[in-house]
């Protein structure tokens, strides 16, 4: 099957090159290319489309192969002092904002779209977070104010782990009661705190090891083991692998760099993870578009349209309510943060991992895919215009 991936990578690299020449965000062009390849009857592409768009391949590629690498790359390059300086808005958005979005999407989908409680909870969890893969790749191309970029990047990394936990809880929730809310809250706390602990421990140990080594090849290899290792250990204990990778990357990127990485190691490691992130992003965004060939949209357009409006409304309310508690936040930044709340491949991958027997899976998949494509093609392409309109440097 290696030839499928070589063809896909060749297409992705060519489109990314075209995006660079036309000064467009490459995720957008990749999704458009994937949609066209998925919709057009191209006989020589049928076998590749069937393979790439299969549930198992998409989920494995996003979650098992690239997720740890992409989150680790983003986390290791975040400067801890900048995160610390902006911890208030990051925490407000990633915790309070995510929960507000989750509750609003769940409630509005249940009331206005007629979804059952469990389907509404699952969709609310999938839409509660911004996707770090989408957000980071598009925001980097805008060259925004570093403080604003740090807040957006920090939120996307933190709330992604929160949303994954909410999703897992929502899958097994069929009724709401005081006992179920208490159990859910305790499970949430356990999964998040446990994931943090594993990430911090892993990051600390890796940092101490790098302080005794002066070989960039070994240290880069250790960073690979760290990111994938903490994810697997956390998931093995039913904790948050995403949150583990975030904290492991933050610790290695700050404490590890300060106590034991040479300038050569820093340069080589940044370059290595930049290449891996580019390949991962390019393949994933192209695969998102190709996934259209695997989704049934028949008789679902009302729910799809309604869900897009609901998700946008919930995001804006969540951002403005959360950031009302931060008096230092410039008012011009709030609509950018709200409109920049992009959805991405992880939401689709999580849903593809649900059993086909799950009631309403096809509807939720069509709604989730449509919201992801809308956020990438509409929000992603107009974000730079909004930045210019608001005169944010």
Coordinates of C-alpha atoms in Angstrom, one line a residue:
X1 CA 0.0 0.0 0.0
X2 CA 3.1 2.3 0.1
X3 CA 2.4 3.5 -3.5
X4 CA -1.0 5.0 -2.3
X5 CA 0.9 7.1 0.2
X6 CA 3.6 8.1 -2.3
X7 CA 0.9 9.3 -4.7
X8 CA -1.0 11.1 -2.0
X9 CA 2.2 12.8 -0.7
X10 CA 3.2 13.8 -4.2
X11 CA -0.2 15.5 -4.7
X12 CA 0.0 17.1 -1.3
X13 CA 3.5 18.5 -1.8
X14 CA 2.6 19.9 -5.3
X15 CA -0.5 21.6 -3.9
X16 CA 1.4 23.1 -1.0
X17 CA 4.0 24.5 -3.5
X18 CA 1.1 26.0 -5.5
X19 CA -0.3 27.5 -2.3
X20 CA 3.0 29.1 -1.5
X21 CA 3.3 30.6 -4.9
X22 CA -0.3 32.0 -4.8
X23 CA 0.1 33.2 -1.2
X24 CA -2.8 31.1 0.0
X25 CA -3.0 29.0 3.2
X26 CA -2.0 25.5 2.0
X27 CA -4.6 23.7 4.3
X28 CA -7.4 25.4 2.3
X29 CA -6.1 24.3 -1.1
X30 CA -5.4 20.8 0.1
X31 CA -9.0 20.4 1.3
X32 CA -10.4 21.8 -2.0
X33 CA -8.2 19.4 -3.9
X34 CA -9.3 16.5 -1.7
X35 CA -13.0 17.4 -2.3
X36 CA -12.5 17.6 -6.0
X37 CA -10.6 14.2 -6.1
X38 CA -13.3 12.7 -3.9
X39 CA -16.2 14.0 -6.1
X40 CA -14.8 13.7 -9.6
X41 CA -15.1 10.2 -11.3
X42 CA -11.4 9.6 -12.0
X43 CA -11.0 5.8 -12.7
X44 CA -7.3 5.7 -11.9
X45 CA -8.0 7.3 -8.4
X46 CA -10.8 5.0 -7.3
X47 CA -8.7 2.5 -5.6
X48 CA -6.7 5.1 -3.8
X49 CA -9.8 7.0 -2.7
X50 CA -11.4 3.8 -1.4
X51 CA -8.3 3.0 0.6
X52 CA -7.6 6.4 2.0
X53 CA -11.2 7.3 2.9
X54 CA -11.8 4.0 4.8
X55 CA -12.6 4.5 8.4
X56 CA -9.7 2.6 9.8
X57 CA -7.0 4.2 7.6
X58 CA -8.3 7.8 8.3
X59 CA -8.5 7.2 12.0
X60 CA -5.2 5.4 12.3
X61 CA -3.4 8.1 10.3
X62 CA -4.8 11.0 12.2
X63 CA -4.8 9.7 15.8
X64 CA -2.0 7.0 15.9
X65 CA 0.5 8.3 13.4
X66 CA 0.4 12.1 13.2
X67 CA -1.5 13.4 16.3
X68 CA 1.3 13.0 18.8
X69 CA 3.9 14.5 16.4
X70 CA 1.8 17.5 15.4
X71 CA 0.9 18.4 19.0
X72 CA 4.4 17.7 20.2
X73 CA 5.9 19.9 17.5
X74 CA 3.5 22.8 18.5
X75 CA 4.1 22.3 22.2
X76 CA 7.9 22.2 22.1
X77 CA 8.0 25.4 20.1
X78 CA 5.7 27.3 22.5
X79 CA 7.7 29.5 24.8
X80 CA 6.7 28.7 28.4
X81 CA 7.1 32.3 29.6
X82 CA 4.7 33.5 26.9
X83 CA 2.2 30.8 27.9
X84 CA 2.6 31.8 31.6
X85 CA 2.1 35.5 30.8
X86 CA -1.1 34.7 28.9
X87 CA -2.3 31.9 31.2
X88 CA -5.5 33.7 32.1
X89 CA -7.1 34.0 28.6
X90 CA -5.7 30.6 27.7
X91 CA -7.3 28.9 30.7
X92 CA -10.6 30.9 30.3
X93 CA -10.9 29.8 26.7
X94 CA -9.8 26.2 27.0
X95 CA -11.8 25.4 30.1
X96 CA -14.7 27.8 30.5
X97 CA -15.0 28.5 26.8
X98 CA -14.9 24.8 25.8
X99 CA -17.5 23.9 28.4
X100 CA -19.8 26.8 27.3
X101 CA -19.6 25.7 23.7
X102 CA -20.2 22.1 24.7
X103 CA -23.3 23.0 26.7
X104 CA -24.7 25.4 24.1
X105 CA -24.2 23.1 21.1
X106 CA -25.7 20.2 22.9
X107 CA -28.8 22.1 24.1
X108 CA -29.4 23.9 20.8
X109 CA -29.0 20.8 18.7
X110 CA -31.4 18.9 21.0
X111 CA -34.0 21.7 20.9
X112 CA -33.8 23.0 17.3
X113 CA -32.5 20.0 15.4
X114 CA -34.4 17.3 17.4
X115 CA -31.3 15.2 18.2
X116 CA -31.5 12.7 21.0
X117 CA -29.6 13.6 24.2
X118 CA -26.7 11.2 23.5
X119 CA -26.3 12.3 19.9
X120 CA -26.4 16.0 20.9
X121 CA -23.8 15.3 23.7
X122 CA -21.5 13.6 21.2
X123 CA -21.8 16.3 18.6
X124 CA -21.4 19.0 21.3
X125 CA -18.1 17.4 22.4
X126 CA -16.8 17.1 18.9
X127 CA -17.5 20.8 18.2
X128 CA -16.4 22.1 21.6
X129 CA -12.8 22.5 20.8
X130 CA -10.7 24.2 18.1
X131 CA -8.5 21.8 16.2
X132 CA -4.7 22.5 16.8
X133 CA -3.8 21.1 13.4
X134 CA -6.1 23.5 11.6
X135 CA -5.5 26.5 13.9
X136 CA -1.7 26.3 14.0
X137 CA -1.2 25.8 10.3
X138 CA -3.5 28.7 9.3
X139 CA -2.5 31.2 12.0
X140 CA 1.2 30.7 11.3
X141 CA 0.6 31.8 7.7
X142 CA -1.0 35.1 9.0
X143 CA 2.1 36.3 11.0
X144 CA -0.1 37.7 13.7
X145 CA 0.9 39.6 16.9
X146 CA 2.9 37.1 19.0
X147 CA 0.7 37.5 22.1
X148 CA -2.5 36.8 20.1
X149 CA -0.9 33.8 18.4
X150 CA 0.2 32.4 21.8
X151 CA -3.3 32.7 23.2
X152 CA -4.9 31.0 20.1
X153 CA -2.2 28.3 20.0
X154 CA -2.4 27.7 23.7
X155 CA -6.2 27.4 23.6
X156 CA -6.2 25.0 20.7
X157 CA -3.6 22.7 22.4
X158 CA -5.4 22.7 25.8
X159 CA -9.0 22.5 24.7
X160 CA -8.4 19.7 22.3
X161 CA -7.5 17.4 25.1
X162 CA -10.5 18.6 27.1
X163 CA -12.9 17.9 24.1
X164 CA -11.5 14.4 23.6
X165 CA -12.3 13.6 27.3
X166 CA -15.8 15.1 26.9
X167 CA -16.3 13.0 23.8
X168 CA -15.5 9.8 25.5
X169 CA -17.8 10.6 28.4
X170 CA -20.6 11.6 26.0
X171 CA -20.4 8.3 24.2
X172 CA -21.6 6.4 27.3
X173 CA -24.0 9.0 28.6
X174 CA -27.7 8.2 27.9
X175 CA -29.4 10.3 30.6
X176 CA -28.6 13.3 32.8
X177 CA -28.9 13.2 36.5
X178 CA -27.0 14.5 39.6
X179 CA -25.2 11.2 39.9
X180 CA -24.2 11.0 36.2
X181 CA -23.0 14.6 36.3
X182 CA -20.9 13.9 39.4
X183 CA -19.5 10.7 37.9
X184 CA -18.7 12.6 34.7
X185 CA -17.0 15.4 36.6
X186 CA -14.9 13.0 38.6
X187 CA -13.9 11.1 35.4
X188 CA -13.1 14.3 33.7
X189 CA -10.8 15.5 36.5
X190 CA -9.1 12.1 36.7
X191 CA -8.4 11.9 33.0
X192 CA -7.1 15.5 32.7
X193 CA -5.0 15.5 35.8
X194 CA -3.6 12.0 35.1
X195 CA -2.7 13.1 31.6
X196 CA -0.9 16.2 32.9
X197 CA 1.0 14.1 35.5
X198 CA 2.3 11.6 32.9
X199 CA 3.3 14.4 30.5
X200 CA 5.1 16.3 33.2
X201 CA 7.0 13.2 34.4
X202 CA 7.9 12.1 30.9
X203 CA 9.0 15.6 29.9
X204 CA 11.1 16.0 33.1
X205 CA 12.9 12.6 32.6
X206 CA 13.6 13.3 28.9
X207 CA 15.0 16.7 29.8
X208 CA 17.3 15.2 32.4
X209 CA 18.5 12.7 29.9
X210 CA 19.2 15.3 27.2
X211 CA 21.3 17.3 29.7
X212 CA 23.7 14.4 29.8
X213 CA 23.9 13.9 26.0
X214 CA 25.4 16.1 23.3
X215 CA 24.3 14.3 20.2
X216 CA 21.4 15.9 18.2
X217 CA 20.5 12.6 16.5
X218 CA 20.0 10.9 19.8
X219 CA 18.1 13.8 21.3
X220 CA 15.8 14.1 18.4
X221 CA 15.2 10.3 18.6
X222 CA 14.4 10.8 22.3
X223 CA 11.8 13.5 21.5
X224 CA 10.0 11.0 19.2
X225 CA 10.0 8.4 22.0
X226 CA 8.7 11.0 24.4
X227 CA 5.8 12.3 22.4
X228 CA 4.5 8.9 21.3
X229 CA 5.5 7.2 24.6
X230 CA 3.5 9.6 26.9
X231 CA 0.5 9.4 24.6
X232 CA 0.5 5.6 24.6
X233 CA 1.1 5.3 28.4
X234 CA -1.7 7.8 29.1
X235 CA -4.2 6.0 26.8
X236 CA -3.2 2.7 28.3
X237 CA -4.4 3.9 31.7
X238 CA -7.5 5.6 30.1
X239 CA -6.1 9.1 30.6
X240 CA -5.8 11.9 28.1
X241 CA -2.9 11.2 25.7
X242 CA -3.3 14.6 24.0
X243 CA -2.9 16.5 27.3
X244 CA 0.1 14.3 28.1
X245 CA 1.9 15.2 24.9
X246 CA 1.1 18.9 25.4
X247 CA 2.8 19.0 28.8
X248 CA 5.7 16.8 27.8
X249 CA 6.4 19.1 24.8
X250 CA 6.1 22.2 26.9
X251 CA 8.5 20.8 29.5
X252 CA 11.1 19.6 27.0
X253 CA 10.8 22.8 25.0
X254 CA 11.6 25.0 28.1
X255 CA 13.2 23.1 30.9
X256 CA 14.9 20.6 28.5
X257 CA 16.3 23.3 26.2
X258 CA 17.5 25.4 29.2
X259 CA 19.5 22.7 30.9
X260 CA 21.0 20.6 28.2
X261 CA 20.5 21.4 24.5
X262 CA 23.2 22.8 22.4
X263 CA 22.5 25.4 19.6
X264 CA 23.0 22.7 17.0
X265 CA 20.5 20.4 18.7
X266 CA 17.9 23.2 19.0
X267 CA 18.3 24.0 15.3
X268 CA 18.2 20.4 14.1
X269 CA 15.3 19.5 16.3
X270 CA 13.2 22.4 15.2
X271 CA 13.9 21.6 11.6
X272 CA 13.1 17.9 12.0
X273 CA 9.7 18.5 13.7
X274 CA 8.9 21.3 11.1
X275 CA 9.3 18.8 8.3
X276 CA 7.3 16.1 10.1
X277 CA 4.5 18.7 10.9
X278 CA 4.5 19.8 7.2
X279 CA 4.1 16.2 5.9
X280 CA 1.5 15.4 8.5
X281 CA -0.6 18.5 7.9
X282 CA -0.3 18.1 4.1
X283 CA -1.6 14.5 4.1
X284 CA -4.3 15.1 6.7
X285 CA -5.9 18.1 5.0
X286 CA -5.9 16.3 1.7
X287 CA -7.5 13.3 3.4
X288 CA -10.2 15.5 5.0
X289 CA -11.3 16.4 1.5
X290 CA -11.2 12.9 0.2
X291 CA -13.4 11.7 3.1
X292 CA -16.4 13.2 1.2
X293 CA -16.5 10.1 -0.9
X294 CA -17.3 8.1 2.3
X295 CA -20.2 10.2 3.7
X296 CA -23.9 10.0 2.9
X297 CA -25.5 13.5 2.9
X298 CA -28.9 12.4 1.7
X299 CA -31.8 14.0 3.6
X300 CA -29.5 15.6 6.1
X301 CA -29.1 19.2 4.7
X302 CA -31.4 20.8 7.2
X303 CA -29.5 19.4 10.1
X304 CA -26.2 20.2 8.5
X305 CA -27.1 23.9 7.9
X306 CA -28.6 24.2 11.3
X307 CA -25.5 22.7 13.0
X308 CA -23.2 25.2 11.2
X309 CA -25.2 28.1 12.5
X310 CA -25.4 26.7 16.0
X311 CA -21.7 25.9 16.2
X312 CA -20.7 29.4 15.1
X313 CA -23.2 31.0 17.5
X314 CA -22.0 28.9 20.4
X315 CA -18.3 29.7 19.6
X316 CA -18.9 33.5 19.6
X317 CA -20.9 33.4 22.8
X318 CA -18.3 31.2 24.5
X319 CA -15.4 33.5 23.5
X320 CA -17.1 36.7 24.5
X321 CA -18.4 35.3 27.9
X322 CA -15.1 33.7 28.7
X323 CA -13.0 36.8 27.8
X324 CA -15.3 39.1 29.7
X325 CA -13.4 38.0 32.7
X326 CA -10.1 39.3 31.3
X327 CA -10.1 43.1 31.2
X328 CA -6.7 43.2 29.5
X329 CA -8.0 41.5 26.3
X330 CA -8.2 44.0 23.4
X331 CA -11.8 44.1 22.0
X332 CA -10.5 43.7 18.4
X333 CA -9.0 40.3 19.2
X334 CA -12.2 38.7 20.4
X335 CA -13.9 38.3 16.9
X336 CA -10.6 37.0 15.5
X337 CA -10.4 34.4 18.2
X338 CA -14.0 33.5 17.8
X339 CA -13.9 33.3 13.9
X340 CA -10.6 31.5 14.2
X341 CA -12.1 28.6 16.1
X342 CA -11.5 26.2 13.3
X343 CA -12.6 22.5 13.4
X344 CA -10.4 19.8 11.9
X345 CA -9.5 16.2 11.2
X346 CA -9.5 15.0 14.8
X347 CA -13.2 15.5 15.2
X348 CA -13.8 13.3 12.1
X349 CA -11.3 10.7 13.2
X350 CA -12.9 10.4 16.7
X351 CA -16.3 9.8 15.2
X352 CA -15.0 7.3 12.7
X353 CA -13.7 5.3 15.7
X354 CA -17.3 4.8 16.9
X355 CA -19.0 1.6 16.0
X356 CA -21.2 1.7 12.9
X357 CA -24.0 0.4 15.0
X358 CA -24.1 3.6 17.0
X359 CA -27.5 5.2 16.4
X360 CA -27.2 8.4 14.3
X361 CA -23.6 7.9 13.4
X362 CA -24.1 8.7 9.7
X363 CA -26.0 11.9 10.6
X364 CA -23.3 13.0 13.1
X365 CA -20.6 12.2 10.6
X366 CA -22.2 14.3 7.9
X367 CA -22.7 17.2 10.3
X368 CA -19.2 17.0 11.7
X369 CA -17.6 16.8 8.2
X370 CA -19.6 19.7 7.0
X371 CA -18.6 21.9 9.9
X372 CA -15.0 21.0 9.4
X373 CA -15.0 21.9 5.7
X374 CA -17.0 25.1 6.4
X375 CA -14.5 26.2 9.0
X376 CA -11.5 25.5 6.8
X377 CA -12.9 26.8 3.5
X378 CA -14.9 29.8 4.8
X379 CA -13.5 30.8 8.1
X380 CA -9.9 29.9 7.2
X381 CA -9.9 31.8 3.9
X382 CA -11.6 35.0 5.4
X383 CA -9.6 35.2 8.6
X384 CA -6.9 37.3 7.0
X385 CA -9.5 39.8 5.7
X386 CA -11.0 40.0 9.2
X387 CA -7.5 40.7 10.7
X388 CA -7.0 43.5 8.1
X389 CA -10.5 44.9 8.7
X390 CA -9.9 45.1 12.4
X391 CA -6.4 46.5 11.8
X392 CA -4.7 43.9 14.1
X393 CA -1.0 43.8 13.5

